Amino acid sequence: MIAEVAGVLASSKSAIAFTGAGISAESGVPTFRGRDGLWKRYRPEELATPEAFRTNPKLVWEFYKWRIKKILEAKPNPAHYSLVELEKMGILKAVITQNVDDLHREAGTKNLLELHGNIFRVRCTSCNYKEYLKESGRIEEVLQEDIPRCPKCGAYLRPDVVWFGEPLPEEVLSKAFKLAETADVVIVVGTSGVVYPAAYIPYIVKENNGTVIEINVQESGITPIADFFLRGKAGVILPKLVDEVRRIIE
Ligand code: APR
Ligand code: ZN
């Protein structure tokens, strides 16, 4: 089946990728709905909310500091690099990710749309202050605070990520939907496909007669509309797929 899927990719004109936590699993970043995704006794749905931050900002920050530390230990894996390869070949036009871990950027993906924000960005809960911690060099400083505060106004800072019940960044979402409308192929990698509106992306591609290729270790909410389901680890399957594509186009 890999050869057939590679053929589809090789002849595509406007392929996109849609990724979730599973693409970073082999980098050591815990997924959300897997067993290792639990932090203490909490589910992400309990901590990644505006309500949780309002009632217990210290606890929510503790959870995010734990995640930041985990992600700092992680490096992109062959799955991230395979998507970079496909972009360099001119086949992949964009990577639309639900991940906040920055690993697609670290790997070198150029056209990246982060639907759920980025864990290395913080923003003020009161003024318009924003900061990308990898650029400002303040990661360690922030990790040492109980509740990091805005350098401009002193109010609490929060991670610049999308919490449950919050709207997605409008501009990013509309760009993603537009790409999905015109994509002839979407490669769906490592997502349970149950969190909306993000999970509409493959459905939009399908509705516009695009081909849905899914890579996952198990079935997901997207599998019912997948034209091709490649079962296995993203870091194993994607490099094989890229090799096949290269063989076809060279
Ligand atoms: N290769 C491929 N797929 C994998 C791998 C792997 N090595 N390991 C796990 N998976 C799959 C799982 O089978 C599952 O379908 O990755 C998926 C991970 O699902 P979730 O943990 O639900 O992550 P995701 O779909 O990204 O969650 C969506 O929910 O909590 C929110 O905002 C958060 O962006 C996140 C959103
Ligand atoms: Zn402020």
PDB file of C-alpha atoms and ligand atoms in Angstrom:
ATOM      1  CA  MET A   1       0.000   0.000   0.000  1.00  0.00           C
ATOM      2  CA  ILE A   2       2.912   2.389   0.682  1.00  0.00           C
ATOM      3  CA  ALA A   3       3.845   2.349  -3.012  1.00  0.00           C
ATOM      4  CA  GLU A   4       0.303   3.298  -4.014  1.00  0.00           C
ATOM      5  CA  VAL A   5       0.163   6.108  -1.445  1.00  0.00           C
ATOM      6  CA  ALA A   6       3.551   7.358  -2.611  1.00  0.00           C
ATOM      7  CA  GLY A   7       2.156   7.488  -6.146  1.00  0.00           C
ATOM      8  CA  VAL A   8      -0.743   9.642  -4.982  1.00  0.00           C
ATOM      9  CA  LEU A   9       1.658  12.020  -3.239  1.00  0.00           C
ATOM     10  CA  ALA A  10       4.087  12.168  -6.129  1.00  0.00           C
ATOM     11  CA  SER A  11       1.363  13.322  -8.522  1.00  0.00           C
ATOM     12  CA  SER A  12      -0.319  15.707  -6.085  1.00  0.00           C
ATOM     13  CA  LYS A  13      -0.291  19.460  -6.674  1.00  0.00           C
ATOM     14  CA  SER A  14      -1.470  20.827  -3.339  1.00  0.00           C
ATOM     15  CA  ALA A  15      -0.845  18.370  -0.519  1.00  0.00           C
ATOM     16  CA  ILE A  16      -1.038  19.399   3.130  1.00  0.00           C
ATOM     17  CA  ALA A  17      -0.315  17.596   6.395  1.00  0.00           C
ATOM     18  CA  PHE A  18      -2.495  17.678   9.485  1.00  0.00           C
ATOM     19  CA  THR A  19      -0.709  16.556  12.622  1.00  0.00           C
ATOM     20  CA  GLY A  20      -1.433  15.817  16.275  1.00  0.00           C
ATOM     21  CA  ALA A  21       0.342  14.716  19.411  1.00  0.00           C
ATOM     22  CA  GLY A  22       1.146  11.271  17.957  1.00  0.00           C
ATOM     23  CA  ILE A  23       3.767  12.708  15.608  1.00  0.00           C
ATOM     24  CA  SER A  24       5.773  13.843  18.644  1.00  0.00           C
ATOM     25  CA  ALA A  25       5.239  10.668  20.687  1.00  0.00           C
ATOM     26  CA  GLU A  26       8.489   9.126  19.416  1.00  0.00           C
ATOM     27  CA  SER A  27      10.275  12.322  20.487  1.00  0.00           C
ATOM     28  CA  GLY A  28       9.174  11.578  24.040  1.00  0.00           C
ATOM     29  CA  VAL A  29       6.395  14.171  24.269  1.00  0.00           C
ATOM     30  CA  PRO A  30       3.398  12.577  26.004  1.00  0.00           C
ATOM     31  CA  THR A  31       0.167  12.508  23.959  1.00  0.00           C
ATOM     32  CA  PHE A  32      -3.030  13.882  25.491  1.00  0.00           C
ATOM     33  CA  ARG A  33      -5.315  10.913  25.431  1.00  0.00           C
ATOM     34  CA  GLY A  34      -2.715   8.212  25.904  1.00  0.00           C
ATOM     35  CA  ARG A  35      -2.029   6.781  29.346  1.00  0.00           C
ATOM     36  CA  ASP A  36       1.258   8.653  29.630  1.00  0.00           C
ATOM     37  CA  GLY A  37      -0.547  11.920  28.919  1.00  0.00           C
ATOM     38  CA  LEU A  38      -1.795  12.154  32.479  1.00  0.00           C
ATOM     39  CA  TRP A  39      -0.152  14.620  34.796  1.00  0.00           C
ATOM     40  CA  LYS A  40      -0.633  13.747  38.458  1.00  0.00           C
ATOM     41  CA  ARG A  41      -4.296  12.796  38.703  1.00  0.00           C
ATOM     42  CA  TYR A  42      -5.572  15.371  36.209  1.00  0.00           C
ATOM     43  CA  ARG A  43      -6.812  15.020  32.681  1.00  0.00           C
ATOM     44  CA  PRO A  44      -5.828  17.828  30.261  1.00  0.00           C
ATOM     45  CA  GLU A  45      -9.514  18.772  29.972  1.00  0.00           C
ATOM     46  CA  GLU A  46      -9.413  19.728  33.659  1.00  0.00           C
ATOM     47  CA  LEU A  47      -6.289  21.874  33.522  1.00  0.00           C
ATOM     48  CA  ALA A  48      -6.192  23.343  30.044  1.00  0.00           C
ATOM     49  CA  THR A  49      -9.202  25.591  30.606  1.00  0.00           C
ATOM     50  CA  PRO A  50      -9.811  29.266  31.408  1.00  0.00           C
ATOM     51  CA  GLU A  51     -11.819  28.180  34.485  1.00  0.00           C
ATOM     52  CA  ALA A  52      -8.890  26.187  35.874  1.00  0.00           C
ATOM     53  CA  PHE A  53      -6.575  29.155  35.331  1.00  0.00           C
ATOM     54  CA  ARG A  54      -9.018  31.510  37.045  1.00  0.00           C
ATOM     55  CA  THR A  55      -9.417  29.293  40.107  1.00  0.00           C
ATOM     56  CA  ASN A  56      -5.889  27.915  40.341  1.00  0.00           C
ATOM     57  CA  PRO A  57      -3.313  29.666  38.134  1.00  0.00           C
ATOM     58  CA  LYS A  58      -0.446  28.174  40.123  1.00  0.00           C
ATOM     59  CA  LEU A  59      -1.603  24.609  39.420  1.00  0.00           C
ATOM     60  CA  VAL A  60      -2.165  25.325  35.733  1.00  0.00           C
ATOM     61  CA  TRP A  61       1.308  26.879  35.460  1.00  0.00           C
ATOM     62  CA  GLU A  62       2.769  23.873  37.276  1.00  0.00           C
ATOM     63  CA  PHE A  63       1.232  21.651  34.590  1.00  0.00           C
ATOM     64  CA  TYR A  64       2.605  23.860  31.785  1.00  0.00           C
ATOM     65  CA  LYS A  65       6.061  24.107  33.338  1.00  0.00           C
ATOM     66  CA  TRP A  66       6.123  20.297  33.500  1.00  0.00           C
ATOM     67  CA  ARG A  67       5.168  20.145  29.820  1.00  0.00           C
ATOM     68  CA  ILE A  68       7.703  22.812  28.815  1.00  0.00           C
ATOM     69  CA  LYS A  69      10.445  20.845  30.577  1.00  0.00           C
ATOM     70  CA  LYS A  70       9.406  17.604  28.823  1.00  0.00           C
ATOM     71  CA  ILE A  71       9.376  19.357  25.463  1.00  0.00           C
ATOM     72  CA  LEU A  72      12.770  20.976  26.080  1.00  0.00           C
ATOM     73  CA  GLU A  73      14.207  17.461  26.414  1.00  0.00           C
ATOM     74  CA  ALA A  74      12.630  16.430  23.125  1.00  0.00           C
ATOM     75  CA  LYS A  75      14.064  16.639  19.617  1.00  0.00           C
ATOM     76  CA  PRO A  76      12.232  16.284  16.301  1.00  0.00           C
ATOM     77  CA  ASN A  77      12.027  12.667  15.097  1.00  0.00           C
ATOM     78  CA  PRO A  78      12.133  11.155  11.578  1.00  0.00           C
ATOM     79  CA  ALA A  79       8.410  11.875  11.132  1.00  0.00           C
ATOM     80  CA  HIS A  80       8.928  15.643  11.530  1.00  0.00           C
ATOM     81  CA  TYR A  81      11.937  15.527   9.195  1.00  0.00           C
ATOM     82  CA  SER A  82      10.016  13.533   6.590  1.00  0.00           C
ATOM     83  CA  LEU A  83       7.464  16.343   6.340  1.00  0.00           C
ATOM     84  CA  VAL A  84      10.345  18.796   5.870  1.00  0.00           C
ATOM     85  CA  GLU A  85      11.626  16.589   3.024  1.00  0.00           C
ATOM     86  CA  LEU A  86       8.219  16.557   1.344  1.00  0.00           C
ATOM     87  CA  GLU A  87       8.062  20.340   1.617  1.00  0.00           C
ATOM     88  CA  LYS A  88      11.531  20.668   0.051  1.00  0.00           C
ATOM     89  CA  MET A  89      10.454  18.379  -2.795  1.00  0.00           C
ATOM     90  CA  GLY A  90       7.684  20.881  -3.480  1.00  0.00           C
ATOM     91  CA  ILE A  91       4.977  18.322  -2.726  1.00  0.00           C
ATOM     92  CA  LEU A  92       3.786  19.497   0.678  1.00  0.00           C
ATOM     93  CA  LYS A  93       2.423  23.051   0.707  1.00  0.00           C
ATOM     94  CA  ALA A  94       1.816  23.391   4.456  1.00  0.00           C
ATOM     95  CA  VAL A  95       1.828  21.608   7.786  1.00  0.00           C
ATOM     96  CA  ILE A  96      -1.220  22.340   9.905  1.00  0.00           C
ATOM     97  CA  THR A  97      -0.563  21.194  13.456  1.00  0.00           C
ATOM     98  CA  GLN A  98      -2.528  20.942  16.671  1.00  0.00           C
ATOM     99  CA  ASN A  99       0.744  20.596  18.555  1.00  0.00           C
ATOM    100  CA  VAL A 100       2.178  23.392  20.658  1.00  0.00           C
ATOM    101  CA  ASP A 101       5.609  21.779  21.021  1.00  0.00           C
ATOM    102  CA  ASP A 102       7.434  23.706  18.265  1.00  0.00           C
ATOM    103  CA  LEU A 103       9.014  20.491  16.928  1.00  0.00           C
ATOM    104  CA  HIS A 104       7.874  21.045  13.327  1.00  0.00           C
ATOM    105  CA  ARG A 105       9.649  24.428  13.393  1.00  0.00           C
ATOM    106  CA  GLU A 106      12.735  22.906  15.038  1.00  0.00           C
ATOM    107  CA  ALA A 107      12.806  20.299  12.270  1.00  0.00           C
ATOM    108  CA  GLY A 108      12.703  23.012   9.606  1.00  0.00           C
ATOM    109  CA  THR A 109       9.143  23.122   8.275  1.00  0.00           C
ATOM    110  CA  LYS A 110       8.693  26.523   6.634  1.00  0.00           C
ATOM    111  CA  ASN A 111       4.971  26.877   6.068  1.00  0.00           C
ATOM    112  CA  LEU A 112       3.601  25.966   9.485  1.00  0.00           C
ATOM    113  CA  LEU A 113       0.164  26.763  10.870  1.00  0.00           C
ATOM    114  CA  GLU A 114      -0.182  26.252  14.620  1.00  0.00           C
ATOM    115  CA  LEU A 115      -3.885  25.916  15.360  1.00  0.00           C
ATOM    116  CA  HIS A 116      -3.506  25.611  19.116  1.00  0.00           C
ATOM    117  CA  GLY A 117      -0.701  28.082  19.726  1.00  0.00           C
ATOM    118  CA  ASN A 118       2.827  27.477  20.935  1.00  0.00           C
ATOM    119  CA  ILE A 119       3.907  26.517  24.431  1.00  0.00           C
ATOM    120  CA  PHE A 120       7.034  28.677  24.177  1.00  0.00           C
ATOM    121  CA  ARG A 121       4.943  31.784  23.704  1.00  0.00           C
ATOM    122  CA  VAL A 122       3.380  33.565  26.661  1.00  0.00           C
ATOM    123  CA  ARG A 123       0.953  36.459  26.732  1.00  0.00           C
ATOM    124  CA  CYS A 124      -0.359  38.827  29.364  1.00  0.00           C
ATOM    125  CA  THR A 125      -3.818  38.245  30.830  1.00  0.00           C
ATOM    126  CA  SER A 126      -4.298  42.008  31.100  1.00  0.00           C
ATOM    127  CA  CYS A 127      -2.352  44.033  28.523  1.00  0.00           C
ATOM    128  CA  ASN A 128      -1.267  43.157  24.964  1.00  0.00           C
ATOM    129  CA  TYR A 129       2.209  41.905  25.966  1.00  0.00           C
ATOM    130  CA  LYS A 130       3.455  38.809  24.097  1.00  0.00           C
ATOM    131  CA  GLU A 131       6.770  37.047  24.301  1.00  0.00           C
ATOM    132  CA  TYR A 132       8.420  34.113  22.477  1.00  0.00           C
ATOM    133  CA  LEU A 133      10.566  32.623  25.205  1.00  0.00           C
ATOM    134  CA  LYS A 134      12.985  30.946  22.790  1.00  0.00           C
ATOM    135  CA  GLU A 135      13.870  34.374  21.427  1.00  0.00           C
ATOM    136  CA  SER A 136      13.834  36.383  24.655  1.00  0.00           C
ATOM    137  CA  GLY A 137      15.955  33.736  26.370  1.00  0.00           C
ATOM    138  CA  ARG A 138      13.731  33.758  29.462  1.00  0.00           C
ATOM    139  CA  ILE A 139      12.657  30.106  29.538  1.00  0.00           C
ATOM    140  CA  GLU A 140      14.630  29.293  32.697  1.00  0.00           C
ATOM    141  CA  GLU A 141      13.443  32.464  34.399  1.00  0.00           C
ATOM    142  CA  VAL A 142       9.800  31.668  33.708  1.00  0.00           C
ATOM    143  CA  LEU A 143      10.265  28.057  34.836  1.00  0.00           C
ATOM    144  CA  GLN A 144      11.463  29.316  38.203  1.00  0.00           C
ATOM    145  CA  GLU A 145       8.404  31.452  38.917  1.00  0.00           C
ATOM    146  CA  ASP A 146       5.238  30.108  40.554  1.00  0.00           C
ATOM    147  CA  ILE A 147       3.010  32.275  38.387  1.00  0.00           C
ATOM    148  CA  PRO A 148       5.058  34.233  35.834  1.00  0.00           C
ATOM    149  CA  ARG A 149       4.146  37.920  35.636  1.00  0.00           C
ATOM    150  CA  CYS A 150       4.020  40.412  32.800  1.00  0.00           C
ATOM    151  CA  PRO A 151       7.231  42.491  32.604  1.00  0.00           C
ATOM    152  CA  LYS A 152       5.143  45.403  31.303  1.00  0.00           C
ATOM    153  CA  CYS A 153       2.175  45.609  33.695  1.00  0.00           C
ATOM    154  CA  GLY A 154       2.697  42.981  36.415  1.00  0.00           C
ATOM    155  CA  ALA A 155      -0.444  40.946  35.712  1.00  0.00           C
ATOM    156  CA  TYR A 156      -0.250  37.175  35.298  1.00  0.00           C
ATOM    157  CA  LEU A 157       1.212  35.775  32.119  1.00  0.00           C
ATOM    158  CA  ARG A 158      -0.406  32.708  30.550  1.00  0.00           C
ATOM    159  CA  PRO A 159       0.774  30.226  27.947  1.00  0.00           C
ATOM    160  CA  ASP A 160      -0.214  31.420  24.451  1.00  0.00           C
ATOM    161  CA  VAL A 161      -2.058  28.206  23.709  1.00  0.00           C
ATOM    162  CA  VAL A 162      -5.712  27.474  23.022  1.00  0.00           C
ATOM    163  CA  TRP A 163      -7.543  26.049  26.007  1.00  0.00           C
ATOM    164  CA  PHE A 164     -10.717  23.979  25.927  1.00  0.00           C
ATOM    165  CA  GLY A 165     -13.667  26.268  25.342  1.00  0.00           C
ATOM    166  CA  GLU A 166     -11.541  29.003  23.766  1.00  0.00           C
ATOM    167  CA  PRO A 167     -11.714  30.069  20.132  1.00  0.00           C
ATOM    168  CA  LEU A 168      -8.815  29.252  17.816  1.00  0.00           C
ATOM    169  CA  PRO A 169      -6.716  32.125  16.450  1.00  0.00           C
ATOM    170  CA  GLU A 170      -8.979  33.416  13.692  1.00  0.00           C
ATOM    171  CA  GLU A 171      -6.409  34.187  11.027  1.00  0.00           C
ATOM    172  CA  VAL A 172      -4.603  30.847  11.413  1.00  0.00           C
ATOM    173  CA  LEU A 173      -7.875  28.901  11.325  1.00  0.00           C
ATOM    174  CA  SER A 174      -9.173  30.622   8.210  1.00  0.00           C
ATOM    175  CA  LYS A 175      -5.847  30.098   6.430  1.00  0.00           C
ATOM    176  CA  ALA A 176      -5.977  26.414   7.403  1.00  0.00           C
ATOM    177  CA  PHE A 177      -9.564  26.010   6.164  1.00  0.00           C
ATOM    178  CA  LYS A 178      -8.686  27.707   2.854  1.00  0.00           C
ATOM    179  CA  LEU A 179      -5.717  25.372   2.371  1.00  0.00           C
ATOM    180  CA  ALA A 180      -7.963  22.401   3.155  1.00  0.00           C
ATOM    181  CA  GLU A 181     -10.540  23.531   0.588  1.00  0.00           C
ATOM    182  CA  THR A 182      -7.995  23.496  -2.204  1.00  0.00           C
ATOM    183  CA  ALA A 183      -5.808  20.574  -1.095  1.00  0.00           C
ATOM    184  CA  ASP A 184      -5.834  17.513  -3.322  1.00  0.00           C
ATOM    185  CA  VAL A 185      -4.282  15.366  -0.571  1.00  0.00           C
ATOM    186  CA  VAL A 186      -4.090  15.551   3.212  1.00  0.00           C
ATOM    187  CA  ILE A 187      -1.701  13.406   5.233  1.00  0.00           C
ATOM    188  CA  VAL A 188      -3.218  13.013   8.691  1.00  0.00           C
ATOM    189  CA  VAL A 189      -0.597  12.006  11.244  1.00  0.00           C
ATOM    190  CA  GLY A 190      -1.001  10.991  14.886  1.00  0.00           C
ATOM    191  CA  THR A 191      -4.224  12.649  15.903  1.00  0.00           C
ATOM    192  CA  SER A 192      -7.276  11.167  17.600  1.00  0.00           C
ATOM    193  CA  GLY A 193      -9.350  13.552  15.464  1.00  0.00           C
ATOM    194  CA  VAL A 194     -11.868  14.346  18.150  1.00  0.00           C
ATOM    195  CA  VAL A 195     -11.089  17.976  18.970  1.00  0.00           C
ATOM    196  CA  TYR A 196     -12.972  20.528  16.871  1.00  0.00           C
ATOM    197  CA  PRO A 197     -12.758  22.758  14.911  1.00  0.00           C
ATOM    198  CA  ALA A 198      -9.258  21.388  14.133  1.00  0.00           C
ATOM    199  CA  ALA A 199     -10.623  17.960  13.196  1.00  0.00           C
ATOM    200  CA  TYR A 200     -12.714  19.516  10.398  1.00  0.00           C
ATOM    201  CA  ILE A 201      -9.534  19.895   8.312  1.00  0.00           C
ATOM    202  CA  PRO A 202      -9.475  16.356   6.833  1.00  0.00           C
ATOM    203  CA  TYR A 203     -13.263  16.449   6.409  1.00  0.00           C
ATOM    204  CA  ILE A 204     -12.986  19.653   4.360  1.00  0.00           C
ATOM    205  CA  VAL A 205     -10.352  18.067   2.122  1.00  0.00           C
ATOM    206  CA  LYS A 206     -12.553  15.000   1.646  1.00  0.00           C
ATOM    207  CA  GLU A 207     -15.644  17.111   0.813  1.00  0.00           C
ATOM    208  CA  ASN A 208     -13.633  18.871  -1.881  1.00  0.00           C
ATOM    209  CA  ASN A 209     -12.689  15.528  -3.449  1.00  0.00           C
ATOM    210  CA  GLY A 210      -9.205  15.373  -1.966  1.00  0.00           C
ATOM    211  CA  THR A 211      -7.566  12.149  -0.871  1.00  0.00           C
ATOM    212  CA  VAL A 212      -7.184  11.422   2.849  1.00  0.00           C
ATOM    213  CA  ILE A 213      -4.072   9.486   3.865  1.00  0.00           C
ATOM    214  CA  GLU A 214      -3.879   8.586   7.529  1.00  0.00           C
ATOM    215  CA  ILE A 215      -0.908   7.391   9.567  1.00  0.00           C
ATOM    216  CA  ASN A 216      -1.648   6.233  13.099  1.00  0.00           C
ATOM    217  CA  VAL A 217      -0.902   3.320  15.414  1.00  0.00           C
ATOM    218  CA  GLN A 218      -4.656   2.862  15.836  1.00  0.00           C
ATOM    219  CA  GLU A 219      -7.982   3.973  14.331  1.00  0.00           C
ATOM    220  CA  SER A 220      -9.096   7.539  15.000  1.00  0.00           C
ATOM    221  CA  GLY A 221     -12.052   9.835  14.415  1.00  0.00           C
ATOM    222  CA  ILE A 222     -10.673  10.423  10.920  1.00  0.00           C
ATOM    223  CA  THR A 223     -10.310   6.757   9.914  1.00  0.00           C
ATOM    224  CA  PRO A 224     -13.905   6.436   8.608  1.00  0.00           C
ATOM    225  CA  ILE A 225     -13.108   8.936   5.814  1.00  0.00           C
ATOM    226  CA  ALA A 226      -9.510   7.813   5.179  1.00  0.00           C
ATOM    227  CA  ASP A 227      -8.841   6.607   1.627  1.00  0.00           C
ATOM    228  CA  PHE A 228      -5.611   5.028   2.854  1.00  0.00           C
ATOM    229  CA  PHE A 229      -4.881   4.013   6.435  1.00  0.00           C
ATOM    230  CA  LEU A 230      -1.239   3.234   7.136  1.00  0.00           C
ATOM    231  CA  ARG A 231      -1.035   1.587  10.523  1.00  0.00           C
ATOM    232  CA  GLY A 232       2.171   2.128  12.431  1.00  0.00           C
ATOM    233  CA  LYS A 233       4.468   4.618  14.041  1.00  0.00           C
ATOM    234  CA  ALA A 234       4.779   7.924  12.250  1.00  0.00           C
ATOM    235  CA  GLY A 235       8.564   7.865  12.641  1.00  0.00           C
ATOM    236  CA  VAL A 236       8.729   4.541  10.810  1.00  0.00           C
ATOM    237  CA  ILE A 237       6.022   4.936   8.152  1.00  0.00           C
ATOM    238  CA  LEU A 238       6.739   8.511   6.993  1.00  0.00           C
ATOM    239  CA  PRO A 239      10.430   7.977   6.130  1.00  0.00           C
ATOM    240  CA  LYS A 240       9.467   4.868   4.093  1.00  0.00           C
ATOM    241  CA  LEU A 241       6.828   6.877   2.294  1.00  0.00           C
ATOM    242  CA  VAL A 242       9.261   9.678   1.488  1.00  0.00           C
ATOM    243  CA  ASP A 243      11.791   7.150   0.131  1.00  0.00           C
ATOM    244  CA  GLU A 244       9.123   5.746  -2.189  1.00  0.00           C
ATOM    245  CA  VAL A 245       8.084   9.216  -3.340  1.00  0.00           C
ATOM    246  CA  ARG A 246      11.703  10.107  -4.060  1.00  0.00           C
ATOM    247  CA  ARG A 247      12.109   6.934  -6.100  1.00  0.00           C
ATOM    248  CA  ILE A 248       9.091   7.912  -8.215  1.00  0.00           C
ATOM    249  CA  ILE A 249       9.975  11.537  -8.883  1.00  0.00           C
ATOM    250  CA  GLU A 250      13.711  11.117  -9.450  1.00  0.00           C
TER     251      GLU A 250
HETATM  252  N1  APR B   1       2.715   7.367  15.488  1.00  0.00           N
HETATM  253  C1  APR B   1       1.505   7.673  14.994  1.00  0.00           C
HETATM  254  N2  APR B   1       0.429   7.909  15.771  1.00  0.00           N
HETATM  255  C2  APR B   1       0.593   7.812  17.102  1.00  0.00           C
HETATM  256  C3  APR B   1       1.830   7.483  17.694  1.00  0.00           C
HETATM  257  C4  APR B   1       2.937   7.254  16.819  1.00  0.00           C
HETATM  258  N3  APR B   1       4.144   6.925  17.284  1.00  0.00           N
HETATM  259  N4  APR B   1       1.674   7.467  19.050  1.00  0.00           N
HETATM  260  C5  APR B   1       0.386   7.784  19.283  1.00  0.00           C
HETATM  261  N5  APR B   1      -0.277   7.989  18.131  1.00  0.00           N
HETATM  262  C6  APR B   1      -1.676   8.424  17.937  1.00  0.00           C
HETATM  263  C7  APR B   1      -2.678   7.864  18.907  1.00  0.00           C
HETATM  264  O1  APR B   1      -3.175   6.621  18.445  1.00  0.00           O
HETATM  265  C8  APR B   1      -3.749   8.948  18.892  1.00  0.00           C
HETATM  266  O2  APR B   1      -4.683   8.727  17.840  1.00  0.00           O
HETATM  267  O3  APR B   1      -1.693   9.822  18.156  1.00  0.00           O
HETATM  268  C9  APR B   1      -2.964  10.224  18.581  1.00  0.00           C
HETATM  269  C10 APR B   1      -2.808  11.158  19.772  1.00  0.00           C
HETATM  270  O4  APR B   1      -4.066  11.636  20.125  1.00  0.00           O
HETATM  271  P1  APR B   1      -4.288  12.746  21.258  1.00  0.00           P
HETATM  272  O5  APR B   1      -3.471  12.451  22.448  1.00  0.00           O
HETATM  273  O6  APR B   1      -5.757  12.865  21.432  1.00  0.00           O
HETATM  274  O7  APR B   1      -3.692  14.083  20.593  1.00  0.00           O
HETATM  275  P2  APR B   1      -4.337  15.085  19.558  1.00  0.00           P
HETATM  276  O8  APR B   1      -5.223  14.380  18.595  1.00  0.00           O
HETATM  277  O9  APR B   1      -3.234  15.877  19.016  1.00  0.00           O
HETATM  278  O10 APR B   1      -5.223  15.999  20.497  1.00  0.00           O
HETATM  279  C11 APR B   1      -5.895  17.095  19.939  1.00  0.00           C
HETATM  280  O11 APR B   1      -6.563  17.921  22.092  1.00  0.00           O
HETATM  281  O12 APR B   1      -5.896  18.219  24.311  1.00  0.00           O
HETATM  282  C12 APR B   1      -6.140  18.833  23.090  1.00  0.00           C
HETATM  283  O13 APR B   1      -5.283  20.863  22.314  1.00  0.00           O
HETATM  284  C13 APR B   1      -4.926  19.542  22.582  1.00  0.00           C
HETATM  285  O14 APR B   1      -4.039  19.680  20.358  1.00  0.00           O
HETATM  286  C14 APR B   1      -4.587  18.794  21.314  1.00  0.00           C
HETATM  287  C15 APR B   1      -5.930  18.263  20.885  1.00  0.00           C
HETATM  288 ZN    ZN B   2       0.739  43.031  30.892  1.00  0.00          ZN
END
